[in-house]
Structures are given as C-alpha cells and as structure tokens.
mmCIF file of C-alpha atoms and ligand atoms in Angstrom:
data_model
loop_
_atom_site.group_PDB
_atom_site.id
_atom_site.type_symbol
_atom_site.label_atom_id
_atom_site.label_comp_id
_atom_site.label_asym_id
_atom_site.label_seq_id
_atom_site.Cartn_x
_atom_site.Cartn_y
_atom_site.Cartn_z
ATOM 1 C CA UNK V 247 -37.076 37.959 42.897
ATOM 2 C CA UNK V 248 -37.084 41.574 44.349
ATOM 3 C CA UNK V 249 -36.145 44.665 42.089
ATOM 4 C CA UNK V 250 -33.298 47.191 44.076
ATOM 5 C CA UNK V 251 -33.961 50.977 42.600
ATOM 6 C CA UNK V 252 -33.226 53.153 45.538
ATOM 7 C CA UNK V 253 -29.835 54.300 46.721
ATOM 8 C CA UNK V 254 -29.568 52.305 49.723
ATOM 9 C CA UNK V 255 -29.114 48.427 48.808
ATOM 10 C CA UNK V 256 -30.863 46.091 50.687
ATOM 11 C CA UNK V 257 -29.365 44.869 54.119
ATOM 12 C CA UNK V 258 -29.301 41.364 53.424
ATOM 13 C CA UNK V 259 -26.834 41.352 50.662
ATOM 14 C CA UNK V 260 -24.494 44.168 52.394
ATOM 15 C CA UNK V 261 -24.560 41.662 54.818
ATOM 16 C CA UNK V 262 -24.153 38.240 52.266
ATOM 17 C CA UNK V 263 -21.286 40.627 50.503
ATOM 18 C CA UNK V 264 -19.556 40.957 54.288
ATOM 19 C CA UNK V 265 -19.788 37.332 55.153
ATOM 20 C CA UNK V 266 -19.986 35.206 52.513
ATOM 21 C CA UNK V 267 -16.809 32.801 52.104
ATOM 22 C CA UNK V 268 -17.319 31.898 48.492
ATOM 23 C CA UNK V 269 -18.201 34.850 46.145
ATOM 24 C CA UNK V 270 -18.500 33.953 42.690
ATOM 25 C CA UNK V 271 -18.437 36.840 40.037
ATOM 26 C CA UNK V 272 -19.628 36.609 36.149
ATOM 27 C CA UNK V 273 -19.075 39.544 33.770
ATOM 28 C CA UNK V 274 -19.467 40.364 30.189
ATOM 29 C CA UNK V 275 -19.185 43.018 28.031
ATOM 30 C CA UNK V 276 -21.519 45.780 29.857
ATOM 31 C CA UNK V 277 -18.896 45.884 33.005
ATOM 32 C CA UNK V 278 -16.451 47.288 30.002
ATOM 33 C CA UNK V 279 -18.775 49.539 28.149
ATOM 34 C CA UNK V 280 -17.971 52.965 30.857
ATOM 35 C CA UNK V 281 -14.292 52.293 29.532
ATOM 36 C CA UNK V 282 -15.450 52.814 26.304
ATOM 37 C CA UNK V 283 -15.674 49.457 24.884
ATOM 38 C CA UNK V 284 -18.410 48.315 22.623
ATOM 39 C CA UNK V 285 -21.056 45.391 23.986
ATOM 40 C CA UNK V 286 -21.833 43.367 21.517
ATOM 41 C CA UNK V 287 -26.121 42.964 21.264
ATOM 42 C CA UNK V 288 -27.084 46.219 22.599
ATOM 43 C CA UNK V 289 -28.939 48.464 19.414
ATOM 44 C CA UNK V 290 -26.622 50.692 17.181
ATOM 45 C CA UNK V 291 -24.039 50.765 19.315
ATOM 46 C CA UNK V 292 -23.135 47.157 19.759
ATOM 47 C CA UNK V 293 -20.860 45.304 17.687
ATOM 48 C CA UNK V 294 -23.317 42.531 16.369
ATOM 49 C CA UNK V 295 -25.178 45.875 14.762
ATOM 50 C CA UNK V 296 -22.878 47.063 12.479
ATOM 51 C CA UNK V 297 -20.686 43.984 12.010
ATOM 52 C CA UNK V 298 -21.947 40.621 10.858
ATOM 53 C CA UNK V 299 -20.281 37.712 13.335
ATOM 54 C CA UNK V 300 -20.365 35.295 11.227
ATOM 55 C CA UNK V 301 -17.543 37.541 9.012
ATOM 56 C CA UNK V 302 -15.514 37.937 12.284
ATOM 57 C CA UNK V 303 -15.823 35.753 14.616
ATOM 58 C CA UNK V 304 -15.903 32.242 13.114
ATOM 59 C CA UNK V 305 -13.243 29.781 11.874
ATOM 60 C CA UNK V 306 -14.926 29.847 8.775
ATOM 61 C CA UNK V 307 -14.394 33.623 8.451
ATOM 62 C CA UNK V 308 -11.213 33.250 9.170
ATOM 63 C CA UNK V 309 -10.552 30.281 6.791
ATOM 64 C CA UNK V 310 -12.083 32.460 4.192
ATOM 65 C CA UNK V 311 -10.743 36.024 4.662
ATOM 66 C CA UNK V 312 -8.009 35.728 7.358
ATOM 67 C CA UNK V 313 -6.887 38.999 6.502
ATOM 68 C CA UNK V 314 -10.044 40.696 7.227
ATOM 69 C CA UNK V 315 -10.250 39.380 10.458
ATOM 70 C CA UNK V 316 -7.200 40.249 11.821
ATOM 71 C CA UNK V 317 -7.555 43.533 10.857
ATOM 72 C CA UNK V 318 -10.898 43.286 12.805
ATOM 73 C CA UNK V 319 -8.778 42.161 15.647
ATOM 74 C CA UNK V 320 -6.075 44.632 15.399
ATOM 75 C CA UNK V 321 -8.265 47.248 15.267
ATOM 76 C CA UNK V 322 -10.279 46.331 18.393
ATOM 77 C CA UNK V 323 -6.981 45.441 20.131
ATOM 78 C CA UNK V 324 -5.949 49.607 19.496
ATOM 79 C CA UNK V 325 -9.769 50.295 21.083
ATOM 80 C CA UNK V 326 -8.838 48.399 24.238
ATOM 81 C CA UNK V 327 -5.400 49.403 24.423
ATOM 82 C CA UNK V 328 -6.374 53.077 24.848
ATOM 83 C CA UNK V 329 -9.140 52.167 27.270
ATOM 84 C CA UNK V 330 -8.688 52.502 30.854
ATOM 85 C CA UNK V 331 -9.921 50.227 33.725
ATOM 86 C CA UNK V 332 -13.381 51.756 35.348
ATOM 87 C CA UNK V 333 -14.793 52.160 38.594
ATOM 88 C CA UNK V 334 -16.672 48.865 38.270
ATOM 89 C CA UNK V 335 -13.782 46.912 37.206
ATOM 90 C CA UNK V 336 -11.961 48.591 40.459
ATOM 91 C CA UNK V 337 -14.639 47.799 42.707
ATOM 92 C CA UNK V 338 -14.314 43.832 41.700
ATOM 93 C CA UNK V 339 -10.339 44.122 42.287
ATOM 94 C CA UNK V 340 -10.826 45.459 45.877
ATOM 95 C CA UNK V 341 -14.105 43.478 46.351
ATOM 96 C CA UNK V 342 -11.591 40.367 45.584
ATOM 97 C CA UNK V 343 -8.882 41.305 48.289
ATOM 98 C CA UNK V 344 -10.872 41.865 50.605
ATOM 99 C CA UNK V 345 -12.707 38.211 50.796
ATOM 100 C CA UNK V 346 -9.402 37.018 50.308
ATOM 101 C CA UNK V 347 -7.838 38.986 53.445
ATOM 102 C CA UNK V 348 -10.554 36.670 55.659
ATOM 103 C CA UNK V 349 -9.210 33.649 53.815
ATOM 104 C CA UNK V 350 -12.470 33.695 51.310
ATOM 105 C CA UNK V 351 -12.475 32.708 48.014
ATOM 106 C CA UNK V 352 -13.426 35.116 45.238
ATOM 107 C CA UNK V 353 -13.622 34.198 41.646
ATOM 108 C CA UNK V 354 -14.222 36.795 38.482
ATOM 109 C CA UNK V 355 -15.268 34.156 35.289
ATOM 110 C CA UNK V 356 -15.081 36.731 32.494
ATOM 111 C CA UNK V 357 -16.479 36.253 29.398
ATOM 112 C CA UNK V 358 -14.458 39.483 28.583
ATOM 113 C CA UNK V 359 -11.271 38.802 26.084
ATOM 114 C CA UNK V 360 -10.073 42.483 26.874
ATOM 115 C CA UNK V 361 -7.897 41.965 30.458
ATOM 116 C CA UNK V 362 -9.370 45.230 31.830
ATOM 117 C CA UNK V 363 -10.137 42.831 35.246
ATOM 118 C CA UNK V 364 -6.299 41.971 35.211
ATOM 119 C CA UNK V 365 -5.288 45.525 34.771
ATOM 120 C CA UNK V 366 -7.419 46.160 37.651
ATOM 121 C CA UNK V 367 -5.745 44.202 39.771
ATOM 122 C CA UNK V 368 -8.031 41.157 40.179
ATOM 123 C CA UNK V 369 -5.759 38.431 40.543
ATOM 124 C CA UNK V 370 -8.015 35.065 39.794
ATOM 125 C CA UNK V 371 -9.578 35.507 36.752
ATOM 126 C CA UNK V 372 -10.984 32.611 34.646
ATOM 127 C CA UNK V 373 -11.332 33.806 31.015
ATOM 128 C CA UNK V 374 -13.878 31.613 29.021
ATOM 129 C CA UNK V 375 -13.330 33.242 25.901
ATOM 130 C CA UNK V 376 -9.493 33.844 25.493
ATOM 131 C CA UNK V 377 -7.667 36.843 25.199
ATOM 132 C CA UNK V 378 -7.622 39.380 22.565
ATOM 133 C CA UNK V 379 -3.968 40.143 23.628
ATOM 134 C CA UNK V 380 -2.622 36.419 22.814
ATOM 135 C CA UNK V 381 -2.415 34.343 19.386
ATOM 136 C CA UNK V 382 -2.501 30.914 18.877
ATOM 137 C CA UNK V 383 -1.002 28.388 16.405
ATOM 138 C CA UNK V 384 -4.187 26.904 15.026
ATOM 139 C CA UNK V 385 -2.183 23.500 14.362
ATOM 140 C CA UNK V 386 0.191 23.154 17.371
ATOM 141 C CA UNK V 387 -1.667 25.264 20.038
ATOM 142 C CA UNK V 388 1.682 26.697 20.899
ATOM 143 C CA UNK V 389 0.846 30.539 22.330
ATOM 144 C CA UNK V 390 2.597 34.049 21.468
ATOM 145 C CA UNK V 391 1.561 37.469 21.827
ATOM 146 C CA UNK V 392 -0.943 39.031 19.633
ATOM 147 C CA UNK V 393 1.448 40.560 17.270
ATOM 148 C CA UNK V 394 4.072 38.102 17.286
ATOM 149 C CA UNK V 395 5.190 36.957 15.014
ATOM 150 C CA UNK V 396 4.348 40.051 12.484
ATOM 151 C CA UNK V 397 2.921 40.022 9.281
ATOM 152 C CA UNK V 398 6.010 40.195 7.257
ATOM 153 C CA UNK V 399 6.545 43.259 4.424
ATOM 154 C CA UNK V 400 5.168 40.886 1.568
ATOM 155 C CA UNK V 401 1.697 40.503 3.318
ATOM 156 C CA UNK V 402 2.591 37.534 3.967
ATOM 157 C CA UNK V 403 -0.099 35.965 6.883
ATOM 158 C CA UNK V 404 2.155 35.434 10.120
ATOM 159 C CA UNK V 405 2.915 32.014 10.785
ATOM 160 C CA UNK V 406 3.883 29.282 13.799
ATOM 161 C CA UNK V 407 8.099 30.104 14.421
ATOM 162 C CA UNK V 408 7.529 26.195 15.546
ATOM 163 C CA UNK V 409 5.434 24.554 12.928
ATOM 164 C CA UNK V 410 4.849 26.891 9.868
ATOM 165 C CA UNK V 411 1.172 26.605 11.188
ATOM 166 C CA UNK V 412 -1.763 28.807 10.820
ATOM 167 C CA UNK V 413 -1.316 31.737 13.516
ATOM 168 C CA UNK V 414 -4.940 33.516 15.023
ATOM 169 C CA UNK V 415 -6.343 35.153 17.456
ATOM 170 C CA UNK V 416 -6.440 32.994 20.856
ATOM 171 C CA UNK V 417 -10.374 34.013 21.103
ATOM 172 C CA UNK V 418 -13.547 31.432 20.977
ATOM 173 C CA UNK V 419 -15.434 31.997 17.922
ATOM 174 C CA UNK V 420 -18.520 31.174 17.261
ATOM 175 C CA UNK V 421 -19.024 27.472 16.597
ATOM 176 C CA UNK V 422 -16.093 26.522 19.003
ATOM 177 C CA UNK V 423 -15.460 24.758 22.204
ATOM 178 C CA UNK V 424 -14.302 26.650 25.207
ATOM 179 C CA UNK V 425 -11.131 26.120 26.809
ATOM 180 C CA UNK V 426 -11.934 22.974 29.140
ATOM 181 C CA UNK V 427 -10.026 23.718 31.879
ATOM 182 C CA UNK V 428 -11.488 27.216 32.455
ATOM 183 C CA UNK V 429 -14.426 25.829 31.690
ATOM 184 C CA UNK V 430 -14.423 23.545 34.643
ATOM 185 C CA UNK V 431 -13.216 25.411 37.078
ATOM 186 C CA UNK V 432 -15.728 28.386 36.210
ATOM 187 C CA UNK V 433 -18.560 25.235 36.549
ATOM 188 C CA UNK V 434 -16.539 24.388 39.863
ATOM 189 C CA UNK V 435 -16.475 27.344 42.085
ATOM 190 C CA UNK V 436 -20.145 28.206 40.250
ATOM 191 C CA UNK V 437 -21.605 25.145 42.269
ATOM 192 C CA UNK V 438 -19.664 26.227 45.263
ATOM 193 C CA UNK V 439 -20.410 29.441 46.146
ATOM 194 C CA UNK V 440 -22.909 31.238 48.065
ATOM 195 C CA UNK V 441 -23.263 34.569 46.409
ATOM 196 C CA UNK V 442 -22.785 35.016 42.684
ATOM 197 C CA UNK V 443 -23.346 38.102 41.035
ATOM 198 C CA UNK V 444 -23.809 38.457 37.577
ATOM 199 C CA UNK V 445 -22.357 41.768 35.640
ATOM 200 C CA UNK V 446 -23.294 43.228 32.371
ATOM 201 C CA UNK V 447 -23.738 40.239 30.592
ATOM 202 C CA UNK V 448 -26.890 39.409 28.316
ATOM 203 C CA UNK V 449 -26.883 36.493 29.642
ATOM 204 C CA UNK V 450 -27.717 34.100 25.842
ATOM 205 C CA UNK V 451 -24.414 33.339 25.052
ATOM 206 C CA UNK V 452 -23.935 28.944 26.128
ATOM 207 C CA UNK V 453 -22.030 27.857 27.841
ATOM 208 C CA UNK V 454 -21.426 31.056 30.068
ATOM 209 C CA UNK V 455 -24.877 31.753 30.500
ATOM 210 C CA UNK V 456 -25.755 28.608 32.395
ATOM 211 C CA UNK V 457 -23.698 29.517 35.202
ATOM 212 C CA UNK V 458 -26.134 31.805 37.089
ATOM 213 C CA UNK V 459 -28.986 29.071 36.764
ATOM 214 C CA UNK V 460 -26.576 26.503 38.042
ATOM 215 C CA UNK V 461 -25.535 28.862 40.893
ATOM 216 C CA UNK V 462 -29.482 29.544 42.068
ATOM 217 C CA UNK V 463 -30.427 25.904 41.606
ATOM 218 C CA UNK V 464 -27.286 25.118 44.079
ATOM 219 C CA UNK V 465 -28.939 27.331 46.055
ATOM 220 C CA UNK V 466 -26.877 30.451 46.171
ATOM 221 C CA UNK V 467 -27.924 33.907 46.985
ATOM 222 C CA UNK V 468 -27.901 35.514 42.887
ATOM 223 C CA UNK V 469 -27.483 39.007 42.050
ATOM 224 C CA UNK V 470 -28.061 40.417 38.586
ATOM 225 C CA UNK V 471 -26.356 44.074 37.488
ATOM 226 C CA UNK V 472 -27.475 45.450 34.452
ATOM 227 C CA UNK V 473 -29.737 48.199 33.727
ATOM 228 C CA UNK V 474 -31.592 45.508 31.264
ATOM 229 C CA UNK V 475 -33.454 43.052 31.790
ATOM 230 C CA UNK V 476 -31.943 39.419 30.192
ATOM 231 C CA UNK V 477 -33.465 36.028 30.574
ATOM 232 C CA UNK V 478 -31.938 35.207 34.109
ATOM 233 C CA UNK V 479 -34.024 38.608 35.317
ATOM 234 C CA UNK V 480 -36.967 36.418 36.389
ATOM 235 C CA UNK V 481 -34.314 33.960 38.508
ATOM 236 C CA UNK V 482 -32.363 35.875 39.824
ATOM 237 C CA UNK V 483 -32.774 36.448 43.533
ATOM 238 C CA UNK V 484 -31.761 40.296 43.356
ATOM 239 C CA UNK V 485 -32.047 42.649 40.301
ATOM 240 C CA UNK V 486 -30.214 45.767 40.559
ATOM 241 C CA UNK V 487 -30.907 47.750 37.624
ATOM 242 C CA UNK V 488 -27.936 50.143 37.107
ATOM 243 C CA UNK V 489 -24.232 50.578 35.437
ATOM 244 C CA UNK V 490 -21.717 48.489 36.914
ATOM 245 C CA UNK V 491 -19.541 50.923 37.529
ATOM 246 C CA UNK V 492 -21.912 53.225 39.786
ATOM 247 C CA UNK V 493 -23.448 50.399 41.525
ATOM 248 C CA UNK V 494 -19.960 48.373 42.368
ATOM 249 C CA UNK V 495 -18.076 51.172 44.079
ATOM 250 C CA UNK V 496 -21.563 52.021 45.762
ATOM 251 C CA UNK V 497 -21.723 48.096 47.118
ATOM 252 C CA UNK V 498 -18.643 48.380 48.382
ATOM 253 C CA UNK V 499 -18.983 51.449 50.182
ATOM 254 C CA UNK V 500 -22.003 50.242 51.809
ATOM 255 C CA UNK V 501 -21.018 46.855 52.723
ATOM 256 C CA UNK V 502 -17.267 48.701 54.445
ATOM 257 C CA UNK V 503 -18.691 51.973 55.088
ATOM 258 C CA UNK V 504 -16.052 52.279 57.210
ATOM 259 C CA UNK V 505 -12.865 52.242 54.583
HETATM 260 P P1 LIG R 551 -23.650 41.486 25.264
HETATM 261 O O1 LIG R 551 -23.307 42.603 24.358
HETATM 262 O O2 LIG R 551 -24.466 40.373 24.716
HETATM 263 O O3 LIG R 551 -24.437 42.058 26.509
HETATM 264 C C1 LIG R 551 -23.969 43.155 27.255
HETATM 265 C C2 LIG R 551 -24.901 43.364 28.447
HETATM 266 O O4 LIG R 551 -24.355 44.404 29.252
HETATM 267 C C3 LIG R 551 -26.317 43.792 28.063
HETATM 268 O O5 LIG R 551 -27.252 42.966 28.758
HETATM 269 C C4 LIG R 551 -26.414 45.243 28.566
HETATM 270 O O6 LIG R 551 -27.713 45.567 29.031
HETATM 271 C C5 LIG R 551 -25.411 45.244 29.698
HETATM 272 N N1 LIG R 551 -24.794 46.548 30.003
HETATM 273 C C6 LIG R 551 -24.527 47.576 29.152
HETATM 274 N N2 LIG R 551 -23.922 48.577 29.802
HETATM 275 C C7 LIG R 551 -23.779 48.168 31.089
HETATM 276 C C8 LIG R 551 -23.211 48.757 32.264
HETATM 277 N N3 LIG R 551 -22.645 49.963 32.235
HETATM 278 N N4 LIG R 551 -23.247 48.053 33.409
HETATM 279 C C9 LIG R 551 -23.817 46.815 33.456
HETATM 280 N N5 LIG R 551 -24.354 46.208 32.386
HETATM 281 C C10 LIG R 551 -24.353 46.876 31.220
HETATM 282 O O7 LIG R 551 -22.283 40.956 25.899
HETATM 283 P P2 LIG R 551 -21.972 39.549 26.588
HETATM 284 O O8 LIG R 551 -23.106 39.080 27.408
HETATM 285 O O9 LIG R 551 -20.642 39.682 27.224
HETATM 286 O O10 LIG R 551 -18.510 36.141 22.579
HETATM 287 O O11 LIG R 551 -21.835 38.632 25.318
HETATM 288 C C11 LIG R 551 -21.399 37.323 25.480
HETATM 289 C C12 LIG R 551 -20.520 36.925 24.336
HETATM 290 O O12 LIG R 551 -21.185 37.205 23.096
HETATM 291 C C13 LIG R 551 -19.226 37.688 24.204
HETATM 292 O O13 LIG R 551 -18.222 37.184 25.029
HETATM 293 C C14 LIG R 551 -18.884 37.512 22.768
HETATM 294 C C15 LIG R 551 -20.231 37.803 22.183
HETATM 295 O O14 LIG R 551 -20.481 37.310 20.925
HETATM 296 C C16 LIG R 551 -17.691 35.814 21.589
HETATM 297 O O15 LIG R 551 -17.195 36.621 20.838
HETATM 298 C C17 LIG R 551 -17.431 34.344 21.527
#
C-alpha cells in the first residue's frame, strides 16, 4: 500500500485510469458531503450523532412510529432536493463517458439513496440501498414516487392505490436484505474489473463493504479516496487522502491533460 499526498498523482494509475477497460467505482456518503449532505458516522456532524438509527432506519421503527419516520424522510428528501451535484460527482459522470467512448465498461455501485450520481449524468448506476426519491408498498412491492400517494388531510398514513398496503420509503434499513439483483451485479462487475476505486465510504457497512476486498483479492489495481483512514486503508493498493471532489476533477485532468 503506498500513501498519495502531493499534487501530482502517481503515473501508474494516470496511466491504469487511461487504459483500463473495466473501471469499477464504489461511493458512499463522503462523495455527497461538498453538496452539503450529511455522512452518517463522521463526529457531530454525521447523522448517526445526533439521530439514533435504530428510531429511523429500521422496520421496527417504522412499525412503531411510522409517522416519525417519514417525517425523517421528508425532511432529508427537502436537504437533498436543494443540494446540487459537486465537482466529484461531475468528475465520475465524465470519468464514465469517457471509458465508455473506447467501448470500456464503467460502473458507479452507490451506496448513496440521494441520485446526486444520476443528476450528474452518470448513466449506470447500481444503487444498493434504494432511493430516497421512491416509495414502496411494503406488502405488494409495487413502486411510486416518494410522495405519492399523499398523506391525506385526516393524517391518515398513505397507503398502496393497489392493495391498501403499508406504503414506505424504498430505502434498506437496517436489519434488511439488499435488493438482489443490484446486489449481484455490483458483486459481478466487482470481480471483473481491473481498477476499482473506492469514494467516501467508511467502508463497515456489509454487504457493500466487501466489495473492495473482493476486488483486490481478484487482483485489481484498488484505490481508496477519503481523507480518513477506514478498515480497507491497510488493503488498499493506493490511498489518496483528500475530498472527493478536489481529487476527482484533479484525476481527470491529469490522466486527459489534454481536454
Ligand atoms: P459514512 O458516514 O459511514 O462514511 C462516510 C465516509 O466519507 C467517511 O469515511 C469519511 O471520512 C468520508 N468522507 C467525508 N467527507 C469526504 C469527502 N469530501 N470526500 C471523500 N470522503 C469523505 O457513510 P457510508 O460509508 O456511505 O446505510 O455509510 C454506509 C451506509 O451506512 C449508508 O448507506 C447508510 C448508513 O447507515 C443505510 O442507511 C442502510
């Protein structure tokens, strides 16, 4: 493992970046936090220090005191609606046209519910933990927009037009399976490519953060972003030790200092 500090990043990932076929990218919350958007671990100003997950983010929570946590939802919904995509997230969105304009394959796995990557412009994005935007029938699955249907003018909770079923946010709580299919193909292209990067995430949260051991132990090239260090620091082939959004743009500009 070898630790980047100084401006110029090291020639042989410029050069991995340029040539690689299949670039696989992993982000969580720290690629969103220069838009303004809480993390969650990080002291006093993440989430999970001043709210208590398992009151939010569970279906027990949510069993208990639905209308407390869509309120929690709403409110973070109004956070991310005002937020803006940032230089980091911008830097992905070019970083995937570009491997895609040789006929590469570039996949963003977010962990991310917030669609700041698809407002971006990344087009392949595998979410792992939903969508803060959607809802979800808890009983027939079917899926609406977040704030369809609406809480009616007697409080009533919202439910399924279909079914009369239980309507929530179409997030992974705590205590829940991920969606399978996204989870495969995240596990897929993660034991495919040759360079994976991973963004702003902690790095504790399972299953997500088994996907940059699997991607060293197939054996390719892994880069960790984040000014922390998290327990894939000591794997990881590359440490660069900054905010997302300075060192993305800067990556890009080295690796095609010519656009
Ligand atoms: P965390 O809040 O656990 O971690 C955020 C990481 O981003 C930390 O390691 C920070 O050091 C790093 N970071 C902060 N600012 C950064 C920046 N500007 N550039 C790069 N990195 C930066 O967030 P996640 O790892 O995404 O799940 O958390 C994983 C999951 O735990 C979330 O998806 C959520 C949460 O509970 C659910 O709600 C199911």
């Amino acid at each position: 493992m070898s630790k980047e500090n100084d401006h110029r990043l090291s020639e042989s990932l410029l050069e991995a970046v340029r040539s690689t076929s299949q670039i696989v990218a992993l982000t969580g919350a720290g690629i969103s936090a220069e838009s303004g958007i809480p993390t969650f671990r990080e002291a006093q100003q993440g989430l999970w220090a001043q709210y208590d997950p398992q009151e939010l983010a569970t279906p027990e929570a949510f069993q208990d005191h639905p209308r407390r946590v869509l309120g929690w939802y709403r409110w973070r919904r109004d956070l991310i609606r005002r937020a803006q995509p940032n230089p980091g997230h911008q830097a992905l969105a070019v970083l995937e046209r570009k491997i895609q304009a040789r006929g590469g394959q570039f996949t963003l796995i977010t962990q991310n519910v917030d669609s700041l990557h698809q407002r971006a412009g990344n087009q392949q994005v595998i979410e792992l933990h939903g969508n803060i935007f959607r809802s979800r029938c808890a009983d027939c699955h079917q899926v609406h927009p977040a704030e369809f249907p609406r809480q009616d003018q007697s409080g009533d909770l919202p439910r399924c037009p279909s079914c009369n079923g239980t309507i929530r946010p179409d997030v992974v709580w705590f205590g829940e399976g991920l969606p399978q299919s996204a989870l495969q193909e995240a596990i897929a292209r993660t034991s495919s490519c040759t360079l994976f990067l991973s963004i702003g995430t902690s790095t504790v949260v399972q299953p997500a953060a088994s996907l940059p051991f699997m991607a060293h132990d197939r054996g390719a090239l892994t880069v960790e972003i984040n000014p922390h260090n998290t327990p894939f620091s000591p794997t990881a082939d590359l440490i660069l030790q900054e905010q997302a959004g300075q060192l993305l743009p800067r990556l890009l500009e080295q690796a095609w200092p010519e656009t």
